[in-house]
Structures are given as structure tokens and as C-alpha cells.
Amino acid sequence: MVWNEKAECMEKEEKEQMQLERLQNTVKKAYENVPFYTKKFDEAGITPDDIKTLKDIEKIPFTTKEDLRDTYPFGLFAVPDDEIVEIHSSSGTTGKPVVSGYTEKDLDIWGEVIARAINMANGKKHDRIQNAYGYGLFTGGFGIHHGASKFGATLIPISAGNTKRQIEILKDFQSTILTCTPSYALYLAESLEKAGVSLDEINLKSGIFGAEMWTEAMRKQLEEKLGILALNIYGLTEVMGPGVAIECPEKNGLHINDDHFYPEIIDPKTGASLEEGETGELVFTTLTRDGMPILRYRTKDLTSLIKGKCDCGRTTVRMTRITGRTDDMLKIKGVKVFPSQIEKALLNVEGTSGNYQIIVTRPDLLDEVEVKVEVSREVFSDEIRKLELIEKKITSAIRSEIGIRAEVTLCEPESLPRSEGKAVRVIDKRGLDKG
Ligand code: DLL
């Protein structure tokens, strides 16, 4: 059964007509209500009337992360404050976080796309959804929450972490659907094994996992260890949050909710549009958002599109699993981290040389971060106590910047590798780019 057959199984021509009308409406709204877009359009010498076909979308300039930083915090909101009912946020590139504002109608649509996801995960109204995505400014917790209430299932808002409690709830409440990052799901599965809890004692049937890259190998492990159907969900704060796309049980690409989010794939170097099947940077235009419409947003995520009907009967455009990024953003424990944030934290601690390297590993199924920091010669020849103090200062500066604890290792001046071109700031040993 499909949650919204009309929207999810619509014929191509009808869908494109709907997308065009919604695009024209969104462009008009953005142009008239968001000075940032008025200026962008004026500079490009176009007006909303120039959007006569879907292909005309290519005339619209891209929106980038830098644009979001420059309009921080509410510069892209298109409605008066009294219509915004919720705000979410995530890390931005250099300093300023990304902010997203939602009207009542936006929340309803967010709920709708998540309801489609729960349905794909074989959800029923009697299901109990253990929502272990973090609650707060992160979109994961609340996104699933809005969707579960729209769907009508029982939502258990346990939030992220506290594995002992997660296990207790899995057993006592007999949760049937688990929502969290795939790495945490795997950690939870191992923790169940270690605690001697057998699959007979829990009642999970499916999992909706996303917010970070993962692999087919991880899916296989999750399905075996938890006895579930494990599906991939994608989304980003700038566009909505989770629910922009989700896999159906065919596991042949993630269905993009293209009645609400219009996808394009571009060559990240030239900005030119790429064909179906070609891998490039994913770009999204919102088609129905009122609070914060966004036009041609460059996600920096790498993927390709699959058009045509899926074996499940849905006709929505699909995207393949994300295999990488065009920038150096990392997802650590599901949280966005930019090397520039570490750099900013180091600036506040005296005695460091500004040279650093971030090493990300997943030793016991959970992400760990080591930051190697070169210190100046004077500091390095100082007494141990002073070095320890600096290490502590850096640890706390990083924690307050990215919200995650990193293991800090101080190194001798000029001991970190230098490269002829761009410095290699990040070594990611998790092997998630293998697909
Ligand atoms: O991660 C929204 C989300 C929450 C998605 C819960 C799924 C589940 P942000 O924190 O803004 O939003 O991070 C968005 O995370 O541009 C991708 O790089 C990455 N990402 C999200 N989902 C996936 C996925 C949420 N399924 C950024 N596979 C995106 C790979 C993902 N990467």
C-alpha cells in the first residue's frame, strides 16, 4: 500500500505540470518576499515571469551555504514572524549555523513526507516507533516526531544515546520501528548481543536510518543482527530535514518526494546540468515551503538520479545512495562537523601553530575523533603540566564549537605532514565512501 497514491504514483506529465505550477508560485513568493532573492534575480537579469517551463529553472542562480551564512539567521524567511512556528538549525561552514524556519503548513508537509517513509517501512497505526534521533535544534528527532503523529503510530520520543535505556524500552515497550543513525543502530545491535538479549525478546520489524553516509554492508549487518528491514532516509536542514527522500522495500534508490522537493544533478565544477544516471552534485528547490523557500540549493552531496517507475509502483524520481561530498564536511555521530570549526576553536587557544589534522575512526562501531594539533616550539619544550593544560583547553574549545568530545593529541612543531597543495586536514578511516 502507498501512503499517498495520488502524489507518489502520479503520471509523468501530470507531475511535471504540478511541479511547474508549484515552482512558479515558489519563485514568485521568494522574489516578492525575500530581499536576498529579489537582488539575486535582478542581478541575473531575470524575473519570475521568465520561468515558463521546468527547464527554465536553470536560469535561476544557485543558492549556496555561503548565502545562508550571509543571511543568518532569518534572512531567507519569506513570511512574517508570527507565521513561523518552529525553527531548526545545524552547523554551517564557517562560524554561522544554518537556520530553517517552518510555518504550520510546512510542518504538516514535513509530517506528510515522513508518514510516507513510515509507510514504506511497513508501518501500521498500531506500531511503536522508538525515535532515537536527537531532539533539539537537529531536525532528526522532531522530523520523525511530526511524521509519526501525522501517520497515527505510537511515538516513543527517547532521543539519542543512553543505550541501557534504549535496550530496556526495546524490551519493555516492544517497539516495532527504530529510527536513528545507522551507526548508532549497529552499536545498539551489538550492545543487545553483549547484554545477552535475544531477538525473541524484542519485536523490531524495521528501521529508518539516515543523517549520515552508510553502506550496503552495514545494511546487511543491521538486517541480520536486528531481524529487520533497514531503509535509508535522506534529508537536510536547509531543505526541510529528514524525509526529502526515502527507500522503499525494493531498495533500489531513495524516492525523492518530488512533489515538494525538485531535484537536479549538476557538474560541481561547471554548474552544468547532468543527465539521468550521471553522478554529480545534488541541487534542490523547494516547491511548497512557505516559511523558507529555497531555490537551487547546492547540497554538496554526490549522487545520481533514477527516473521511471519503481517496482513498488511509485513514480517519484529516485536518487542513489550518497557516496561522498564536494566539500570537507564530516558527519560525526550524525552531527555536521566542518574542519573550519576545529580551526576556529584552535584560534582561541594560545600556543598552537594552526596546523592540525582530524582523524575519524569507528573502532567499536561508534565514531571517534582524534585531533592532532601542532604546538609552538616554546610550548613544546615546556613542562608536562603546561602541555596538559593546553590539551584541556583545546578539548574544551573543540567541544563547545562542535558539541562533540575529541581526543586531542599535541604534536611537535612541523611534525604533521605538509602537502604541496591543499593541506590534508581530514583522514576518515570509516570506509563509508565504498557504497
Ligand atoms: O541529517 C537530516 C536527517 C535527519 C536526515 C535524520 C535523515 C535522518 P543535517 O544535519 O542538515 O540534516 O545534515 C544534512 O547529512 O547534506 C548529507 O550530507 C547527510 N545525510 C543526511 N542523510 C543522509 C543519508 C540531517 N541517508 C546532511 N545518507 C546531508 C548519506 C546523509 N548522507
Tab-separated table of C-alpha atoms and ligand atoms in Angstrom:
chain	number	residue	atom	x	y	z
A	1	MET	CA	0.000	0.000	0.000
A	2	VAL	CA	1.209	3.506	-0.846
A	3	TRP	CA	0.571	6.282	1.700
A	4	ASN	CA	-0.369	8.957	-0.830
A	5	GLU	CA	-1.069	7.182	-4.083
A	6	LYS	CA	-2.037	10.336	-5.946
A	7	ALA	CA	1.257	12.073	-5.199
A	8	GLU	CA	3.610	9.101	-5.177
A	9	CYS	CA	2.306	7.299	-8.280
A	10	MET	CA	1.419	10.284	-10.466
A	11	GLU	CA	1.979	10.043	-14.230
A	12	LYS	CA	4.958	11.990	-15.587
A	13	GLU	CA	3.030	14.694	-17.471
A	14	GLU	CA	0.709	15.421	-14.582
A	15	LYS	CA	3.623	15.520	-12.133
A	16	GLU	CA	5.600	17.910	-14.326
A	17	GLN	CA	2.636	20.235	-14.726
A	18	MET	CA	2.173	20.258	-10.946
A	19	GLN	CA	5.882	20.861	-10.382
A	20	LEU	CA	5.894	23.747	-12.837
A	21	GLU	CA	2.928	25.469	-11.191
A	22	ARG	CA	4.469	24.991	-7.753
A	23	LEU	CA	7.860	26.193	-8.962
A	24	GLN	CA	6.360	29.349	-10.466
A	25	ASN	CA	4.489	30.001	-7.241
A	26	THR	CA	7.595	29.454	-5.097
A	27	VAL	CA	9.760	31.660	-7.290
A	28	LYS	CA	7.187	34.445	-7.127
A	29	LYS	CA	6.920	34.153	-3.347
A	30	ALA	CA	10.694	34.185	-2.903
A	31	TYR	CA	11.160	37.099	-5.302
A	32	GLU	CA	8.469	39.215	-3.668
A	33	ASN	CA	9.178	38.456	-0.018
A	34	VAL	CA	12.887	37.697	0.351
A	35	PRO	CA	15.166	40.664	-0.476
A	36	PHE	CA	18.055	38.230	-0.964
A	37	TYR	CA	16.188	36.607	-3.882
A	38	THR	CA	14.945	39.911	-5.297
A	39	LYS	CA	18.564	41.003	-5.519
A	40	LYS	CA	19.750	37.679	-6.976
A	41	PHE	CA	17.094	37.769	-9.693
A	42	ASP	CA	17.744	41.424	-10.500
A	43	GLU	CA	21.469	40.793	-10.774
A	44	ALA	CA	20.861	37.816	-13.072
A	45	GLY	CA	18.516	39.948	-15.162
A	46	ILE	CA	15.530	37.631	-14.735
A	47	THR	CA	12.040	37.933	-13.254
A	48	PRO	CA	9.630	35.219	-12.057
A	49	ASP	CA	7.839	35.536	-15.437
A	50	ASP	CA	10.892	34.039	-17.137
A	51	ILE	CA	10.097	30.647	-15.586
A	52	LYS	CA	7.777	29.244	-18.251
A	53	THR	CA	8.951	25.626	-18.303
A	54	LEU	CA	10.659	23.322	-15.789
A	55	LYS	CA	13.861	23.595	-17.818
A	56	ASP	CA	13.809	27.351	-17.165
A	57	ILE	CA	14.821	26.541	-13.594
A	58	GLU	CA	18.366	26.543	-14.995
A	59	LYS	CA	18.117	30.322	-15.430
A	60	ILE	CA	17.857	30.773	-11.654
A	61	PRO	CA	21.172	31.359	-9.848
A	62	PHE	CA	22.196	28.740	-7.266
A	63	THR	CA	21.785	29.280	-3.531
A	64	THR	CA	24.871	28.246	-1.563
A	65	LYS	CA	25.887	27.636	2.010
A	66	GLU	CA	27.697	30.991	1.931
A	67	ASP	CA	24.390	32.672	1.044
A	68	LEU	CA	22.831	31.082	4.114
A	69	ARG	CA	25.690	32.340	6.250
A	70	ASP	CA	25.354	35.859	4.833
A	71	THR	CA	21.620	35.959	5.548
A	72	TYR	CA	21.959	34.421	9.042
A	73	PRO	CA	19.760	33.974	10.983
A	74	PHE	CA	16.369	34.740	9.399
A	75	GLY	CA	17.232	36.463	6.122
A	76	LEU	CA	15.661	33.763	3.941
A	77	PHE	CA	12.345	33.645	5.772
A	78	ALA	CA	9.518	34.585	3.417
A	79	VAL	CA	6.686	35.138	5.907
A	80	PRO	CA	6.171	37.462	8.898
A	81	ASP	CA	7.494	36.160	12.259
A	82	ASP	CA	4.021	35.417	13.540
A	83	GLU	CA	3.618	32.697	10.920
A	84	ILE	CA	6.844	30.869	11.839
A	85	VAL	CA	6.031	28.195	14.420
A	86	GLU	CA	9.278	26.217	14.645
A	87	ILE	CA	12.973	26.704	13.971
A	88	HIS	CA	15.742	24.155	13.476
A	89	SER	CA	19.430	24.591	12.906
A	90	SER	CA	22.666	22.764	12.082
A	91	SER	CA	26.346	23.628	11.648
A	92	GLY	CA	27.382	25.912	8.809
A	93	THR	CA	30.717	26.158	7.043
A	94	THR	CA	32.473	28.984	8.766
A	95	GLY	CA	31.093	30.014	12.081
A	96	LYS	CA	27.426	30.627	11.452
A	97	PRO	CA	24.948	27.786	11.715
A	98	VAL	CA	22.266	27.113	9.104
A	99	VAL	CA	18.762	28.052	10.217
A	100	SER	CA	15.460	26.744	8.879
A	101	GLY	CA	12.024	28.187	9.721
A	102	TYR	CA	8.687	26.391	9.359
A	103	THR	CA	5.082	27.558	9.189
A	104	GLU	CA	2.212	25.387	10.384
A	105	LYS	CA	1.694	24.256	6.770
A	106	ASP	CA	5.404	23.422	6.371
A	107	LEU	CA	5.219	21.210	9.472
A	108	ASP	CA	2.174	19.487	8.026
A	109	ILE	CA	4.072	18.732	4.801
A	110	TRP	CA	7.101	17.563	6.792
A	111	GLY	CA	4.777	15.214	8.673
A	112	GLU	CA	3.330	14.017	5.359
A	113	VAL	CA	6.698	13.079	3.830
A	114	ILE	CA	7.771	11.270	6.991
A	115	ALA	CA	4.409	9.461	7.047
A	116	ARG	CA	5.252	8.212	3.531
A	117	ALA	CA	8.564	6.954	4.936
A	118	ILE	CA	6.928	5.136	7.853
A	119	ASN	CA	4.532	3.559	5.384
A	120	MET	CA	7.424	2.352	3.213
A	121	ALA	CA	8.950	0.794	6.319
A	122	ASN	CA	5.795	-1.314	6.512
A	123	GLY	CA	4.398	0.883	9.299
A	124	LYS	CA	0.890	0.432	10.701
A	125	LYS	CA	-1.030	2.632	13.109
A	126	HIS	CA	-0.513	0.141	15.938
A	127	ASP	CA	3.278	0.336	15.536
A	128	ARG	CA	5.506	1.752	18.261
A	129	ILE	CA	8.279	3.921	16.872
A	130	GLN	CA	11.354	4.206	19.080
A	131	ASN	CA	12.712	7.556	17.926
A	132	ALA	CA	16.396	7.617	18.841
A	133	TYR	CA	17.320	10.589	16.655
A	134	GLY	CA	18.376	13.537	18.789
A	135	TYR	CA	15.689	16.019	19.845
A	136	GLY	CA	16.592	19.694	19.809
A	137	LEU	CA	17.753	22.011	17.071
A	138	PHE	CA	18.767	18.971	14.962
A	139	THR	CA	15.935	18.101	12.565
A	140	GLY	CA	16.102	14.318	13.149
A	141	GLY	CA	14.127	13.951	16.372
A	142	PHE	CA	11.334	16.406	15.664
A	143	GLY	CA	11.041	15.490	11.973
A	144	ILE	CA	10.255	11.848	12.755
A	145	HIS	CA	8.052	13.038	15.609
A	146	HIS	CA	5.856	15.189	13.339
A	147	GLY	CA	5.643	12.328	10.847
A	148	ALA	CA	4.650	9.689	13.371
A	149	SER	CA	1.845	11.848	14.679
A	150	LYS	CA	0.604	12.525	11.134
A	151	PHE	CA	0.782	8.785	10.429
A	152	GLY	CA	-1.022	7.916	13.644
A	153	ALA	CA	1.516	5.455	15.077
A	154	THR	CA	2.679	5.476	18.710
A	155	LEU	CA	5.792	7.566	19.072
A	156	ILE	CA	8.366	6.920	21.783
A	157	PRO	CA	10.481	10.115	21.949
A	158	ILE	CA	13.504	8.585	23.661
A	159	SER	CA	16.023	10.772	21.745
A	160	ALA	CA	19.646	9.801	21.100
A	161	GLY	CA	22.043	7.987	23.399
A	162	ASN	CA	21.622	6.166	26.743
A	163	THR	CA	21.977	2.684	25.294
A	164	LYS	CA	20.931	0.892	28.505
A	165	ARG	CA	17.614	2.725	28.465
A	166	GLN	CA	17.176	2.103	24.717
A	167	ILE	CA	17.529	-1.635	25.346
A	168	GLU	CA	15.098	-1.536	28.266
A	169	ILE	CA	12.487	0.296	26.153
A	170	LEU	CA	13.021	-2.067	23.204
A	171	LYS	CA	12.239	-4.978	25.518
A	172	ASP	CA	9.552	-3.494	27.751
A	173	PHE	CA	7.596	-1.447	25.212
A	174	GLN	CA	8.159	-3.940	22.375
A	175	SER	CA	8.974	-1.139	19.924
A	176	THR	CA	8.429	-2.233	16.326
A	177	ILE	CA	10.226	0.508	14.338
A	178	LEU	CA	13.591	2.009	15.215
A	179	THR	CA	14.661	5.422	13.927
A	180	CYS	CA	18.254	6.592	14.466
A	181	THR	CA	21.556	6.958	12.653
A	182	PRO	CA	22.759	3.693	11.054
A	183	SER	CA	25.974	3.726	13.073
A	184	TYR	CA	24.044	4.002	16.308
A	185	ALA	CA	21.665	1.231	15.206
A	186	LEU	CA	24.648	-1.047	14.678
A	187	TYR	CA	26.070	-0.102	18.056
A	188	LEU	CA	22.700	-0.813	19.653
A	189	ALA	CA	22.542	-4.198	17.908
A	190	GLU	CA	25.957	-5.166	19.288
A	191	SER	CA	25.008	-3.882	22.719
A	192	LEU	CA	21.925	-6.107	22.671
A	193	GLU	CA	24.136	-9.083	21.856
A	194	LYS	CA	26.561	-8.185	24.624
A	195	ALA	CA	23.720	-7.799	27.111
A	196	GLY	CA	22.539	-11.290	26.142
A	197	VAL	CA	19.198	-10.045	24.777
A	198	SER	CA	17.944	-12.372	22.052
A	199	LEU	CA	15.828	-11.365	19.068
A	200	ASP	CA	12.884	-13.221	20.675
A	201	GLU	CA	12.831	-10.710	23.491
A	202	ILE	CA	12.427	-7.693	21.214
A	203	ASN	CA	9.895	-7.005	18.495
A	204	LEU	CA	11.541	-4.768	15.889
A	205	LYS	CA	10.423	-5.200	12.273
A	206	SER	CA	12.018	-2.214	10.549
A	207	GLY	CA	14.420	0.681	10.880
A	208	ILE	CA	14.568	4.091	9.198
A	209	PHE	CA	18.209	5.091	9.220
A	210	GLY	CA	19.943	8.180	7.892
A	211	ALA	CA	21.579	11.549	8.626
A	212	GLU	CA	24.986	10.156	7.641
A	213	MET	CA	26.608	8.036	4.940
A	214	TRP	CA	26.330	4.287	5.279
A	215	THR	CA	26.905	1.225	3.141
A	216	GLU	CA	25.161	-1.889	1.796
A	217	ALA	CA	27.446	-3.932	4.057
A	218	MET	CA	26.080	-2.055	7.063
A	219	ARG	CA	22.526	-2.664	5.874
A	220	LYS	CA	23.183	-6.400	5.684
A	221	GLN	CA	24.594	-6.456	9.197
A	222	LEU	CA	21.709	-4.412	10.595
A	223	GLU	CA	19.088	-6.595	8.943
A	224	GLU	CA	20.725	-9.781	10.232
A	225	LYS	CA	21.530	-8.630	13.723
A	226	LEU	CA	18.188	-6.952	14.400
A	227	GLY	CA	15.982	-9.143	12.190
A	228	ILE	CA	14.575	-6.073	10.447
A	229	LEU	CA	14.050	-4.335	7.134
A	230	ALA	CA	16.596	-1.473	7.166
A	231	LEU	CA	15.784	1.544	4.977
A	232	ASN	CA	17.781	4.633	4.100
A	233	ILE	CA	16.306	8.103	4.731
A	234	TYR	CA	17.880	11.318	3.466
A	235	GLY	CA	17.336	14.974	4.161
A	236	LEU	CA	18.968	18.226	5.154
A	237	THR	CA	18.096	21.153	7.386
A	238	GLU	CA	18.252	23.746	4.607
A	239	VAL	CA	15.561	21.997	2.570
A	240	MET	CA	13.389	20.568	5.396
A	241	GLY	CA	15.122	17.880	7.461
A	242	PRO	CA	14.663	14.090	7.188
A	243	GLY	CA	12.103	12.935	4.618
A	244	VAL	CA	13.355	14.638	1.478
A	245	ALA	CA	13.910	11.078	0.177
A	246	ILE	CA	13.440	7.544	1.496
A	247	GLU	CA	13.872	3.996	0.215
A	248	CYS	CA	11.003	1.623	-0.359
A	249	PRO	CA	11.459	-2.105	0.358
A	250	GLU	CA	12.772	-2.589	-3.215
A	251	LYS	CA	15.952	-0.840	-2.003
A	252	ASN	CA	16.635	0.439	-5.470
A	253	GLY	CA	17.303	4.116	-4.814
A	254	LEU	CA	15.676	6.610	-2.458
A	255	HIS	CA	12.317	8.010	-3.613
A	256	ILE	CA	12.557	11.794	-3.629
A	257	ASN	CA	9.304	13.433	-2.602
A	258	ASP	CA	9.431	15.394	-5.839
A	259	ASP	CA	6.002	16.961	-5.408
A	260	HIS	CA	7.658	19.005	-2.629
A	261	PHE	CA	11.382	18.997	-3.476
A	262	TYR	CA	12.605	19.393	-7.058
A	263	PRO	CA	15.951	17.649	-7.655
A	264	GLU	CA	18.683	18.401	-10.178
A	265	ILE	CA	22.153	16.947	-10.617
A	266	ILE	CA	24.900	19.295	-11.697
A	267	ASP	CA	28.568	19.103	-12.502
A	268	PRO	CA	30.082	20.540	-9.304
A	269	LYS	CA	32.855	22.239	-11.270
A	270	THR	CA	30.878	23.920	-14.049
A	271	GLY	CA	27.365	24.040	-12.618
A	272	ALA	CA	26.012	22.477	-15.840
A	273	SER	CA	23.035	20.110	-15.577
A	274	LEU	CA	23.807	16.415	-15.845
A	275	GLU	CA	21.694	13.628	-17.331
A	276	GLU	CA	19.866	10.835	-15.548
A	277	GLY	CA	22.385	8.263	-14.290
A	278	GLU	CA	25.338	10.647	-14.200
A	279	THR	CA	26.898	11.275	-10.808
A	280	GLY	CA	27.201	14.856	-9.657
A	281	GLU	CA	26.112	17.341	-7.028
A	282	LEU	CA	22.515	17.211	-5.852
A	283	VAL	CA	20.617	20.502	-6.029
A	284	PHE	CA	17.178	21.088	-4.507
A	285	THR	CA	14.417	23.631	-4.995
A	286	THR	CA	11.527	23.516	-2.547
A	287	LEU	CA	8.155	23.504	-4.296
A	288	THR	CA	5.745	24.050	-1.399
A	289	ARG	CA	7.618	25.606	1.513
A	290	ASP	CA	6.203	28.872	2.773
A	291	GLY	CA	8.453	29.683	5.747
A	292	MET	CA	11.745	29.365	3.954
A	293	PRO	CA	11.554	28.602	0.242
A	294	ILE	CA	14.964	27.772	-1.160
A	295	LEU	CA	15.884	27.902	-4.857
A	296	ARG	CA	18.508	25.646	-6.429
A	297	TYR	CA	20.309	24.901	-3.188
A	298	ARG	CA	23.669	23.221	-3.723
A	299	THR	CA	23.736	20.382	-1.191
A	300	LYS	CA	27.341	19.342	-1.937
A	301	ASP	CA	26.137	15.733	-1.714
A	302	LEU	CA	27.161	13.429	-4.567
A	303	THR	CA	24.612	11.106	-6.137
A	304	SER	CA	22.751	10.327	-9.376
A	305	LEU	CA	19.068	10.198	-10.316
A	306	ILE	CA	16.957	7.259	-11.483
A	307	LYS	CA	13.769	8.144	-13.374
A	308	GLY	CA	10.903	5.842	-14.356
A	309	LYS	CA	8.549	3.678	-12.372
A	310	CYS	CA	9.920	1.632	-9.475
A	311	ASP	CA	8.805	-1.983	-8.996
A	312	CYS	CA	6.866	-0.761	-5.955
A	313	GLY	CA	4.604	1.235	-8.301
A	314	ARG	CA	5.792	4.659	-7.216
A	315	THR	CA	6.825	7.073	-9.962
A	316	THR	CA	8.754	9.608	-7.876
A	317	VAL	CA	12.320	10.244	-9.064
A	318	ARG	CA	14.887	8.239	-7.128
A	319	MET	CA	18.419	9.081	-6.054
A	320	THR	CA	21.170	6.568	-5.420
A	321	ARG	CA	22.834	6.282	-2.017
A	322	ILE	CA	25.043	9.305	-1.258
A	323	THR	CA	28.656	8.325	-1.851
A	324	GLY	CA	30.518	11.485	-0.961
A	325	ARG	CA	30.661	15.253	-0.724
A	326	THR	CA	32.186	18.004	-2.781
A	327	ASP	CA	33.463	19.710	0.378
A	328	ASP	CA	35.203	18.590	3.554
A	329	MET	CA	32.105	18.359	5.758
A	330	LEU	CA	32.034	15.322	8.006
A	331	LYS	CA	29.143	13.697	9.763
A	332	ILE	CA	30.294	12.531	13.161
A	333	LYS	CA	27.695	10.676	15.214
A	334	GLY	CA	25.166	12.149	12.789
A	335	VAL	CA	26.279	15.716	13.553
A	336	LYS	CA	27.721	18.011	10.874
A	337	VAL	CA	31.328	18.953	11.524
A	338	PHE	CA	33.460	21.226	9.354
A	339	PRO	CA	37.256	21.303	9.755
A	340	SER	CA	36.902	25.093	9.794
A	341	GLN	CA	35.087	24.766	13.120
A	342	ILE	CA	38.081	22.950	14.617
A	343	GLU	CA	40.305	25.662	13.167
A	344	LYS	CA	38.156	28.311	14.817
A	345	ALA	CA	38.366	26.510	18.176
A	346	LEU	CA	42.164	26.352	17.915
A	347	LEU	CA	42.376	30.080	17.257
A	348	ASN	CA	41.147	30.657	20.779
A	349	VAL	CA	43.962	28.679	22.394
A	350	GLU	CA	47.380	30.239	22.688
A	351	GLY	CA	50.454	28.187	21.852
A	352	THR	CA	49.054	26.288	18.842
A	353	SER	CA	50.607	26.728	15.421
A	354	GLY	CA	47.383	26.462	13.414
A	355	ASN	CA	48.424	23.135	11.914
A	356	TYR	CA	46.122	20.279	12.720
A	357	GLN	CA	44.770	17.013	11.424
A	358	ILE	CA	41.442	15.357	12.147
A	359	ILE	CA	41.327	11.570	12.230
A	360	VAL	CA	37.921	9.918	12.299
A	361	THR	CA	37.596	6.239	13.157
A	362	ARG	CA	34.860	3.819	14.173
A	363	PRO	CA	36.694	1.402	16.470
A	364	ASP	CA	33.766	-0.028	18.452
A	365	LEU	CA	31.017	0.862	15.985
A	366	LEU	CA	30.803	4.425	17.298
A	367	ASP	CA	32.568	7.386	15.743
A	368	GLU	CA	35.679	8.677	17.443
A	369	VAL	CA	37.625	11.795	16.581
A	370	GLU	CA	41.237	12.495	17.243
A	371	VAL	CA	42.575	15.972	16.607
A	372	LYS	CA	46.322	16.195	16.286
A	373	VAL	CA	47.493	19.726	16.970
A	374	GLU	CA	50.955	21.109	16.399
A	375	VAL	CA	52.068	23.403	19.180
A	376	SER	CA	54.739	26.077	19.030
A	377	ARG	CA	58.340	25.274	19.904
A	378	GLU	CA	58.262	27.243	23.174
A	379	VAL	CA	55.216	25.378	24.373
A	380	PHE	CA	56.579	22.006	23.339
A	381	SER	CA	59.721	22.427	25.418
A	382	ASP	CA	57.642	23.463	28.425
A	383	GLU	CA	56.804	21.266	31.387
A	384	ILE	CA	54.243	18.476	31.075
A	385	ARG	CA	51.784	20.270	33.334
A	386	LYS	CA	51.578	23.199	30.934
A	387	LEU	CA	51.114	20.890	27.952
A	388	GLU	CA	48.314	19.121	29.773
A	389	LEU	CA	46.646	22.450	30.414
A	390	ILE	CA	46.780	23.359	26.728
A	391	GLU	CA	45.395	19.954	25.799
A	392	LYS	CA	42.492	20.509	28.175
A	393	LYS	CA	41.840	23.974	26.789
A	394	ILE	CA	41.770	22.668	23.212
A	395	THR	CA	39.477	19.767	24.148
A	396	SER	CA	37.019	22.120	25.734
A	397	ALA	CA	37.231	24.702	22.917
A	398	ILE	CA	36.502	21.978	20.346
A	399	ARG	CA	33.678	20.577	22.420
A	400	SER	CA	31.988	23.935	22.732
A	401	GLU	CA	32.388	24.565	18.988
A	402	ILE	CA	31.152	21.234	17.596
A	403	GLY	CA	29.327	19.720	20.568
A	404	ILE	CA	31.381	16.527	20.442
A	405	ARG	CA	34.356	15.374	22.510
A	406	ALA	CA	37.519	14.880	20.527
A	407	GLU	CA	40.679	13.186	21.715
A	408	VAL	CA	43.369	15.858	21.468
A	409	THR	CA	46.988	14.902	20.815
A	410	LEU	CA	49.641	17.608	20.905
A	411	CYS	CA	52.473	17.195	18.420
A	412	GLU	CA	55.878	18.707	17.886
A	413	PRO	CA	56.159	21.699	15.582
A	414	GLU	CA	56.350	20.702	11.915
A	415	SER	CA	55.580	17.059	12.644
A	416	LEU	CA	52.261	16.922	10.779
A	417	PRO	CA	52.522	16.072	7.083
A	418	ARG	CA	52.713	19.015	4.709
A	419	SER	CA	51.382	18.713	1.222
A	420	GLU	CA	52.207	20.757	-1.825
A	421	GLY	CA	48.621	21.681	-2.477
A	422	LYS	CA	45.763	21.860	-0.021
A	423	ALA	CA	46.672	20.526	3.422
A	424	VAL	CA	45.151	17.149	4.200
A	425	ARG	CA	43.118	18.110	7.215
A	426	VAL	CA	40.890	15.085	7.455
A	427	ILE	CA	41.648	11.389	7.462
A	428	ASP	CA	38.423	9.432	7.521
A	429	LYS	CA	39.111	5.783	8.229
A	430	ARG	CA	35.469	4.685	8.431
A	431	GLY	CA	35.363	3.455	4.818
A	432	LEU	CA	31.883	4.884	4.143
A	433	ASP	CA	32.660	6.003	0.620
A	434	LYS	CA	32.719	2.394	-0.589
A	435	GLY	CA	28.930	2.474	-1.196
B	1	DLL	O1	20.894	14.948	8.788
B	1	DLL	C1	18.548	15.370	8.409
B	1	DLL	C2	18.266	13.939	8.679
B	1	DLL	C3	17.926	13.552	9.962
B	1	DLL	C4	18.282	13.013	7.654
B	1	DLL	C5	17.590	12.227	10.218
B	1	DLL	C6	17.955	11.699	7.886
B	1	DLL	C7	17.606	11.300	9.164
B	1	DLL	P1	21.597	17.856	8.527
B	1	DLL	O2	22.111	17.700	9.897
B	1	DLL	O3	21.326	19.218	7.999
B	1	DLL	O4	20.234	17.096	8.341
B	1	DLL	O5	22.612	17.120	7.555
B	1	DLL	C8	22.364	17.002	6.181
B	1	DLL	O6	23.638	14.951	6.124
B	1	DLL	O7	23.548	17.068	3.265
B	1	DLL	C9	24.114	14.743	3.847
B	1	DLL	O8	25.453	15.141	3.660
B	1	DLL	C10	23.989	13.992	5.157
B	1	DLL	N1	22.935	12.956	5.099
B	1	DLL	C11	21.683	13.023	5.554
B	1	DLL	N2	21.028	11.856	5.325
B	1	DLL	C12	21.912	11.036	4.684
B	1	DLL	C13	21.865	9.714	4.158
B	1	DLL	C14	20.010	15.748	8.542
B	1	DLL	N3	20.784	8.934	4.257
B	1	DLL	C15	23.482	16.250	5.516
B	1	DLL	N4	22.986	9.233	3.545
B	1	DLL	C16	23.226	15.966	4.066
B	1	DLL	C17	24.098	9.983	3.435
B	1	DLL	C18	23.127	11.751	4.543
B	1	DLL	N5	24.201	11.230	3.920
